[in-house]
Coordinates of C-alpha atoms in Angstrom, one line a residue:
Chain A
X1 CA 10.5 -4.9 22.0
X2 CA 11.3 -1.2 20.1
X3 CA 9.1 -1.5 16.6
X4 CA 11.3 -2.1 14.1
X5 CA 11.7 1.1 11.1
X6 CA 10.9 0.3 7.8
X7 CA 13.2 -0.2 4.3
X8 CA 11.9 2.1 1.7
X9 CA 13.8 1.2 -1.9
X10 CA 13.3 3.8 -4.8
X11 CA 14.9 2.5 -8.0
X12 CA 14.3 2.7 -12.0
X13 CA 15.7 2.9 -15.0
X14 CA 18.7 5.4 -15.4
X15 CA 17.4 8.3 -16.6
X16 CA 14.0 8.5 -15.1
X17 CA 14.9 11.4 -12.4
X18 CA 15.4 9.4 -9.4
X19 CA 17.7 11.8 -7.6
X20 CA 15.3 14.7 -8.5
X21 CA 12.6 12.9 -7.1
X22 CA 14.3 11.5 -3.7
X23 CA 15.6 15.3 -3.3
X24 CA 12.0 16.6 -3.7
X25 CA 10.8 14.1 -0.6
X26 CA 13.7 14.8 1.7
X27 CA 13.0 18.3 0.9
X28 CA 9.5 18.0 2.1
X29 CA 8.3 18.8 5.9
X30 CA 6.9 15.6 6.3
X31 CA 9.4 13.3 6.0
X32 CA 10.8 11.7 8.9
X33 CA 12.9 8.7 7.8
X34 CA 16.9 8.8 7.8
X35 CA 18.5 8.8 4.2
X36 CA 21.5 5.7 3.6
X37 CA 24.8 7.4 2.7
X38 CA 26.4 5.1 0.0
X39 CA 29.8 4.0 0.5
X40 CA 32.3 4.5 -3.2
X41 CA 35.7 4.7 -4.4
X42 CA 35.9 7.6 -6.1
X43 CA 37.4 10.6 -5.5
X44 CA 36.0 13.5 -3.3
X45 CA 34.8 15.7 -5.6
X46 CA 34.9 19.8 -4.7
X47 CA 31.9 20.4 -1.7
X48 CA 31.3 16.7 -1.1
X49 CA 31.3 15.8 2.7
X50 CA 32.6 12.8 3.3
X51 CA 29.7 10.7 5.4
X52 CA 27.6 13.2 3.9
X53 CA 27.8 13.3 0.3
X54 CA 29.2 9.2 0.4
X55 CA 31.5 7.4 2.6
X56 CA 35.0 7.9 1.0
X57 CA 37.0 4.5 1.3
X58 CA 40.2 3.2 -0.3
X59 CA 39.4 0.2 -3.0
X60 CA 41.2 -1.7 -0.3
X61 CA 38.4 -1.4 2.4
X62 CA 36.1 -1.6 -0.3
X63 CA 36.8 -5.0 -1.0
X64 CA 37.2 -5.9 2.7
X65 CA 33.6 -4.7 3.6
X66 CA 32.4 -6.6 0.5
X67 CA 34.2 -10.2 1.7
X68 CA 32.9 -9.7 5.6
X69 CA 29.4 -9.6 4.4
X70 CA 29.3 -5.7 4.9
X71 CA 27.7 -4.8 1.8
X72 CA 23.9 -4.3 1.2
X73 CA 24.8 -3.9 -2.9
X74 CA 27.1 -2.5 -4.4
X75 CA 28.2 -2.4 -8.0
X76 CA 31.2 -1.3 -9.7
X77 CA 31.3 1.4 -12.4
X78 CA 34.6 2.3 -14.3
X79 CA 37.0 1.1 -12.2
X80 CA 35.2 2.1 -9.0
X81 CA 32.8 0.7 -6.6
X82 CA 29.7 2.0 -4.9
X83 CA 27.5 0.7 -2.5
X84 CA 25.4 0.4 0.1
X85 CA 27.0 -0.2 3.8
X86 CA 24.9 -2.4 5.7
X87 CA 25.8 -1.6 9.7
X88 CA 24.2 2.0 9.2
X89 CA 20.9 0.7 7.9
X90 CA 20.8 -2.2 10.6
X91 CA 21.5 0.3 13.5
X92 CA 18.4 2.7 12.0
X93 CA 16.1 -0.3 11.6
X94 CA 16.6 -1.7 14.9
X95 CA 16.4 2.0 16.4
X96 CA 12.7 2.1 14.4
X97 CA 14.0 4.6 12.0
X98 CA 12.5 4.2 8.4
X99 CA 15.3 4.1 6.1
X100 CA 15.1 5.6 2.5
X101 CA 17.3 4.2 0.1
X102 CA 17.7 5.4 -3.7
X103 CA 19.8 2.9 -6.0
X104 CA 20.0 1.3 -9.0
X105 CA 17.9 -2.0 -10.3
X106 CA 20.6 -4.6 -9.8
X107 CA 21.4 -2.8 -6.5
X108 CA 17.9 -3.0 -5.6
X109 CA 17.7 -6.9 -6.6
X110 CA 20.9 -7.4 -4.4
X111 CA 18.8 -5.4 -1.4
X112 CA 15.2 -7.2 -2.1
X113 CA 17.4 -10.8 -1.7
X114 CA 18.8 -10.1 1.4
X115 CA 15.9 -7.5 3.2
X116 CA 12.4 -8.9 1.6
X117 CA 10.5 -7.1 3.9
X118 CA 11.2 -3.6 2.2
X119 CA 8.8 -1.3 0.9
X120 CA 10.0 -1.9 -3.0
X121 CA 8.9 1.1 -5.4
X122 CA 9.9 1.4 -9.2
X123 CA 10.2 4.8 -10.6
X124 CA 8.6 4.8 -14.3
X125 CA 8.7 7.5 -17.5
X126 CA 5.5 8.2 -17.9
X127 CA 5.9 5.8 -21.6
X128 CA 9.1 4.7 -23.4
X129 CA 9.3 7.0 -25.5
X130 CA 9.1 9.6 -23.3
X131 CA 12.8 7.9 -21.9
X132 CA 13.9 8.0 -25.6
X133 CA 13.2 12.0 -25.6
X134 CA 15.1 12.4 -22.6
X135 CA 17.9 10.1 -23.3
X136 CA 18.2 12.1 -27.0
X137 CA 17.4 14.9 -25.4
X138 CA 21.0 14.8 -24.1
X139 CA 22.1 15.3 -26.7
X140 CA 25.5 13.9 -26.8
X141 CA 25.0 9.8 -28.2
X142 CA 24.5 8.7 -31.6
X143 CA 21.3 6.3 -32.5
X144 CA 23.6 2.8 -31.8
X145 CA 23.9 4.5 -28.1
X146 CA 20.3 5.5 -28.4
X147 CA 19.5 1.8 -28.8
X148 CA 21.8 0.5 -26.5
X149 CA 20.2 2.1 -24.2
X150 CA 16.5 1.9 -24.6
X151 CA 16.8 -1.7 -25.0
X152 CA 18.5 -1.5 -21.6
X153 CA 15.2 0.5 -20.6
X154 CA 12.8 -1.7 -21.9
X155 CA 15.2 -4.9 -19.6
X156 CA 14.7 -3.1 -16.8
X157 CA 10.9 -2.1 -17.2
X158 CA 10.5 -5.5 -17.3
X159 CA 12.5 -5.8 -14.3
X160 CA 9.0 -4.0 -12.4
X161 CA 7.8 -7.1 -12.1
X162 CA 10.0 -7.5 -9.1
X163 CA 8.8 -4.7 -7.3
X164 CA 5.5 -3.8 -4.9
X165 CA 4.5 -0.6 -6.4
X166 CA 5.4 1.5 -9.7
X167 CA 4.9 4.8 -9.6
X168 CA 5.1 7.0 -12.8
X169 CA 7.5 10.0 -12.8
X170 CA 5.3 12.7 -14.9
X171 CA 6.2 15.7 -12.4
X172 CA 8.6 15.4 -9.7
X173 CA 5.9 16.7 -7.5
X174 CA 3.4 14.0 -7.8
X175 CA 5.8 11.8 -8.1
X176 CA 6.7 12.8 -4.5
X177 CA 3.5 12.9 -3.2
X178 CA 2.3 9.3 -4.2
X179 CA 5.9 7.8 -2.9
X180 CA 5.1 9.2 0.5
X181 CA 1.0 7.9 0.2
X182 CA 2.7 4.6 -0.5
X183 CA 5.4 4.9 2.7
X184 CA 2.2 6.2 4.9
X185 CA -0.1 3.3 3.8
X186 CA 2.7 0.8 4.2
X187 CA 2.8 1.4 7.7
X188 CA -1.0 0.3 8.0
X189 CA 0.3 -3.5 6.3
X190 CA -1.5 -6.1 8.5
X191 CA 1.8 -8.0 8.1
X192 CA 4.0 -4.5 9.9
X193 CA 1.5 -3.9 12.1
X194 CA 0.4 -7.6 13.4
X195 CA 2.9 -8.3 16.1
X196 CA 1.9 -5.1 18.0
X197 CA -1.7 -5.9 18.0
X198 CA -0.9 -9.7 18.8
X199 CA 1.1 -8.0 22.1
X200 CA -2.1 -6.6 22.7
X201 CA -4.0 -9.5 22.7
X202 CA -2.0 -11.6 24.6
X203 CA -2.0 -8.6 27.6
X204 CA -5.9 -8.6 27.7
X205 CA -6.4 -12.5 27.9
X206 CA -3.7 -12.9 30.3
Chain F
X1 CA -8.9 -3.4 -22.9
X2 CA -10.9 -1.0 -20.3
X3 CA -9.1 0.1 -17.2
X4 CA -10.6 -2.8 -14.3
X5 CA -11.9 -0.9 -11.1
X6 CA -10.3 -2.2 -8.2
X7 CA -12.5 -3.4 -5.3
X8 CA -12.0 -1.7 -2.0
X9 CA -13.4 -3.5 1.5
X10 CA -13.9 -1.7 4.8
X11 CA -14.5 -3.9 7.7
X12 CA -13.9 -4.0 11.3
X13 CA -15.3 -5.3 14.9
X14 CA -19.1 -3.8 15.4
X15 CA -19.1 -0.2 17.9
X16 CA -15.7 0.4 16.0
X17 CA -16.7 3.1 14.1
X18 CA -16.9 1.9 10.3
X19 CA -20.1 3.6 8.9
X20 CA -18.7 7.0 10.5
X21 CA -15.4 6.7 8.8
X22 CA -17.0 5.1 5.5
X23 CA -19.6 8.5 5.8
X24 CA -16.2 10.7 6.5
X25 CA -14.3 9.3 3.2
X26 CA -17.7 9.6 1.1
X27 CA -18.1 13.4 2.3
X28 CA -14.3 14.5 1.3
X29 CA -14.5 16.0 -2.0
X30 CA -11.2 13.7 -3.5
X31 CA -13.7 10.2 -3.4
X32 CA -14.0 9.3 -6.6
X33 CA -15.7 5.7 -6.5
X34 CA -18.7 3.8 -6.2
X35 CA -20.4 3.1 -2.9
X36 CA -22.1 -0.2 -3.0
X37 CA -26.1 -0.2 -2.3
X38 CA -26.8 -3.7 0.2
X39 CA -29.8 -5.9 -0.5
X40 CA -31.9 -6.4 2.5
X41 CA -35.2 -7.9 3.3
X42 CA -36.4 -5.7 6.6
X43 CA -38.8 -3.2 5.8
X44 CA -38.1 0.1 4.7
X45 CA -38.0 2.8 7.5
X46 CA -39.6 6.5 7.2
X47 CA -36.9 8.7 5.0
X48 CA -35.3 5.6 3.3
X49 CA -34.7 5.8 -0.3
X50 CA -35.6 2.0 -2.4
X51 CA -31.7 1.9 -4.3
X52 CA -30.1 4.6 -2.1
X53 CA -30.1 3.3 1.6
X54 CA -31.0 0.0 0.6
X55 CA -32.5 -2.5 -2.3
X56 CA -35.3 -3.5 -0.7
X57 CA -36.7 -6.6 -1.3
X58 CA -38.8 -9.8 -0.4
X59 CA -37.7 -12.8 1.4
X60 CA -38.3 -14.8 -1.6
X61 CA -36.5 -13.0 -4.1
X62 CA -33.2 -12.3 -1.8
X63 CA -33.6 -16.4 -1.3
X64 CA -33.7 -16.4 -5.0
X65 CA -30.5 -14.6 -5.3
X66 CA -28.7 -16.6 -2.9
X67 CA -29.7 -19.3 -4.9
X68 CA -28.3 -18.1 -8.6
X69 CA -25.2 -17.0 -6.7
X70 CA -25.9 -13.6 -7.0
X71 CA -24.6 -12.7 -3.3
X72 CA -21.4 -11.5 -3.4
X73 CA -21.8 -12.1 0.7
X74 CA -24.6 -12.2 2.9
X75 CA -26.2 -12.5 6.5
X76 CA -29.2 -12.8 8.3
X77 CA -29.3 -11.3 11.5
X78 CA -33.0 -11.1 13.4
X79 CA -34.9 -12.7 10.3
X80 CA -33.7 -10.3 7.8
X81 CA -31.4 -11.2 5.3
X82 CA -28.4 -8.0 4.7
X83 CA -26.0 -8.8 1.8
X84 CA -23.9 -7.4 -1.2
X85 CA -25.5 -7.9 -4.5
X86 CA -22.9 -8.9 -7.1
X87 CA -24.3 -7.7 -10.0
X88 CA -23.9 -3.9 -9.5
X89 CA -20.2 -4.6 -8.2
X90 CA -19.1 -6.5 -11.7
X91 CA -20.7 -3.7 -13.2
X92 CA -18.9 -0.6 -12.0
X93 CA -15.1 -2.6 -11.9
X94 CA -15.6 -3.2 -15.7
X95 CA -16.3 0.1 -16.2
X96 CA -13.3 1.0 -13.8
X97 CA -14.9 2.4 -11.5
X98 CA -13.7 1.4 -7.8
X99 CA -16.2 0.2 -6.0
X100 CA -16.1 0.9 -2.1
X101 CA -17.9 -1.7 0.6
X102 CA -18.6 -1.6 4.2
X103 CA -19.1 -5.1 5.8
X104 CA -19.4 -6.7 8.9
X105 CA -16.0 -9.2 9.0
X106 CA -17.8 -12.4 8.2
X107 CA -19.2 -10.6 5.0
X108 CA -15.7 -9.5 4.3
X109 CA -14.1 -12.9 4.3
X110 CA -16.9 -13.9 2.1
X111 CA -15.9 -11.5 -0.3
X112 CA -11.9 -12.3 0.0
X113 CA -13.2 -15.9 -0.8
X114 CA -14.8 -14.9 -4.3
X115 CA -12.8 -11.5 -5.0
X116 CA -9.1 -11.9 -3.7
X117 CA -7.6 -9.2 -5.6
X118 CA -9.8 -6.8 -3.8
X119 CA -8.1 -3.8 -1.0
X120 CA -9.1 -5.4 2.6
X121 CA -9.0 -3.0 5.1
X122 CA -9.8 -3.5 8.9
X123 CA -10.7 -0.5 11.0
X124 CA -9.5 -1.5 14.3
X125 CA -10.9 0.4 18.2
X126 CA -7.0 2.1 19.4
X127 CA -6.7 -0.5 22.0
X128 CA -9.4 -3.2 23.7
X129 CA -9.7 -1.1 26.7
X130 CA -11.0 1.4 24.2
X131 CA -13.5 -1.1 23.0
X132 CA -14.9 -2.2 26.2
X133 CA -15.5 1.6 27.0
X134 CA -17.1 2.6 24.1
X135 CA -19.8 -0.8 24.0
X136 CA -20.4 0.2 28.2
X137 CA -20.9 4.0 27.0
X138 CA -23.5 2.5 25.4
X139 CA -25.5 1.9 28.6
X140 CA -27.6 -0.6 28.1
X141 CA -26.2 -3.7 28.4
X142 CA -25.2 -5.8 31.9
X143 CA -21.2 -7.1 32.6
X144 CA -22.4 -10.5 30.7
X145 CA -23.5 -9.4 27.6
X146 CA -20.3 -7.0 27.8
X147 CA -18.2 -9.7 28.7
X148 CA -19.7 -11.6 25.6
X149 CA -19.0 -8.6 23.2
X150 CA -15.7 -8.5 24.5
X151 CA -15.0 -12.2 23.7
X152 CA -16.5 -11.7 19.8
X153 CA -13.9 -8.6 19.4
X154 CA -11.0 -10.0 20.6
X155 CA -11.3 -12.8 18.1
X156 CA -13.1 -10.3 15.1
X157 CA -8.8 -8.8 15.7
X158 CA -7.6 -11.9 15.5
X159 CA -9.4 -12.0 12.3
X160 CA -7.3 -8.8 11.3
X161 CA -4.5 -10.8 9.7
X162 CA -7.1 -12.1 6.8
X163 CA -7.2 -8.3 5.6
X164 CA -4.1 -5.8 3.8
X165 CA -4.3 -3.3 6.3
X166 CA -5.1 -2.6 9.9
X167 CA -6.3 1.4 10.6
X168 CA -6.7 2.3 14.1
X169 CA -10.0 4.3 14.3
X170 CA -8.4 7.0 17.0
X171 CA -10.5 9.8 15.1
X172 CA -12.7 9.8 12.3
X173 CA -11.0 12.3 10.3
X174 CA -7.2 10.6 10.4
X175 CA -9.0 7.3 10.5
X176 CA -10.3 8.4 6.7
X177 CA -7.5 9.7 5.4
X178 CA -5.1 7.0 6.5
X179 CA -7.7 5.1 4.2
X180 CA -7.6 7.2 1.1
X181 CA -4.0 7.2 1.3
X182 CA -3.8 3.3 1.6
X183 CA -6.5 3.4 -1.6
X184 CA -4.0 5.7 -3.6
X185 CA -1.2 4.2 -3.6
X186 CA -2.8 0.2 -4.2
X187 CA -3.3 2.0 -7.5
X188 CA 0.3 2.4 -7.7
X189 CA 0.9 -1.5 -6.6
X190 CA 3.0 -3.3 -9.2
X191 CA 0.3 -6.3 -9.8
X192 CA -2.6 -3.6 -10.9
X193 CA -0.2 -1.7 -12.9
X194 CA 1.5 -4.3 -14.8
X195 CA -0.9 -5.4 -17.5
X196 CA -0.5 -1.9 -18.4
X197 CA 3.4 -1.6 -18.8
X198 CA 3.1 -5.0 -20.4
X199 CA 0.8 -3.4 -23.1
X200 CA 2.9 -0.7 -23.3
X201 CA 6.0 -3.0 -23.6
X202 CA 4.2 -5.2 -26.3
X203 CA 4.0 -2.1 -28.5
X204 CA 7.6 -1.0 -28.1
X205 CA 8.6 -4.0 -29.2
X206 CA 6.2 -4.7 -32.6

């Protein structure tokens, strides 16, 4: 039996640089798990690749993928869906390909019901009102926005709780660095590594 | 409320190469915790340090710890007791310090008894082949008493799935710093961070 790859899920609230910091690891020599290309909607925009960038689909197969089970997560966000395609991720697994995904927190709830045995990590500002600066810092929402949305921060803070490790987003570097200490170490789990060394066991009492 | 050291527990099959590894980790500049002292009745050897090697003490008063439940874990191999004084342990977590242990696997499971929340890492030989030729490199021992040590490791790995993580001792130096990584990012686990974040929460909200 191949080994099977791992699902890595990097999520947080929005706002808290979770593109910058998923960039800064796929940037990185060390990395060597496959990054899941969401599936949306939308409209190409100028120097996206399509099955680069996002698959491009019409609402039509959308909605089909969504009713055949096809769908890791998805969401929809004015008037246009995006989500996570589940045949890619299956294929890379069963290969023994890690698979990174970055999404949102009810994305990442959708994933953590259907794959539990993900690597689940939560990306944190380093305090709360550190996201207040940045979400001011803007600078385009009055305060009623402003609230909106920190109450919306402190909802999915609380939403940690759901996750195996929270790692604090100070500087995109370090950030980096103790996501991939976390994917290294997880690959050490007894419950990953058991059924290898219970192969091995079975081959020297036999 | 002060920061709780987290308790960190390196075990393995004897001849697998724990002290060298725990010696590798303590030497690295980056260790930045506590390495507990064992209690032990045997008698102090020439260059031993009373509190540094060992806390030295009398068959009585080790019996007398035992006794108050002052053992985190303990043994007795060839008369002597060896063991884990508590005391010092509770001592440096409350004053968040990580505390670092190196136990035979009976005195681990000791310890998961009474500190659960603790990091449980097995060092494990690269494959039982391995194992067998490193206990005959030791050349002293006839194909019974190799047989016999074979037997005890095979079920010390089965014991593996009692611990966190399973590192594969292939070399010293990879062996340690699969280790520190696995000690890094627990600190990022969500169930040691969260009192924090719910602190932090708590004030947001008053």
């Amino acid at each position: 039996m191949a080994k099977q790859g791992m699902l890595i899920v990097l999520s947080g609230p929005s706002g808290v640089g979770k593109g910058t910091v998923r960039k800064e690891i796929f940037d990185s020599d060390d990395n060597d798990f496959q990054y899941s290309v969401s599936m949306t909607t939308r409209k190409m925009r100028p120097g996206e690749v399509d099955g680069k960038d996002y698959y491009f689909v019409s609402k039509d197969e959308f909605e089909d993928e969504i009713k055949s089970g096809g769908m890791l997560e998805y969401a929809k966000y004015v008037d246009n869906y995006y989500g996570t395609p589940l045949k890619y991720i299956k294929q890379s697994l069963a290969a023994g390909k890690d698979v990174f995904l970055e999404i949102e927190v009810n994305g990442a709830m959708q994933v953590r019901e259907k794959m539990p045995d993900g690597v689940f990590i939560f990306l944190t500002p380093p305090d709360l009102m550190e996201l207040k600066h940045r979400i001011i810092g803007r600078g385009t929402d009055d305060m009623a926005v402003i609230n909106k949305r920190m109450a919306k921060a402190v909802g999915e803070i609380k939403m940690m709780r759901n996750y195996d490790y929270a790692v604090v987003n100070d500087e995109v570097p370090l950030a980096a660095e103790r996501i991939k200490a976390i994917i290294r170490s997880e690959r050490y789990s007894v419950k990953r590594v058991m059924p290898e060394y219970e192969e091995m066991l079975g081959d020297a009492e036999s």
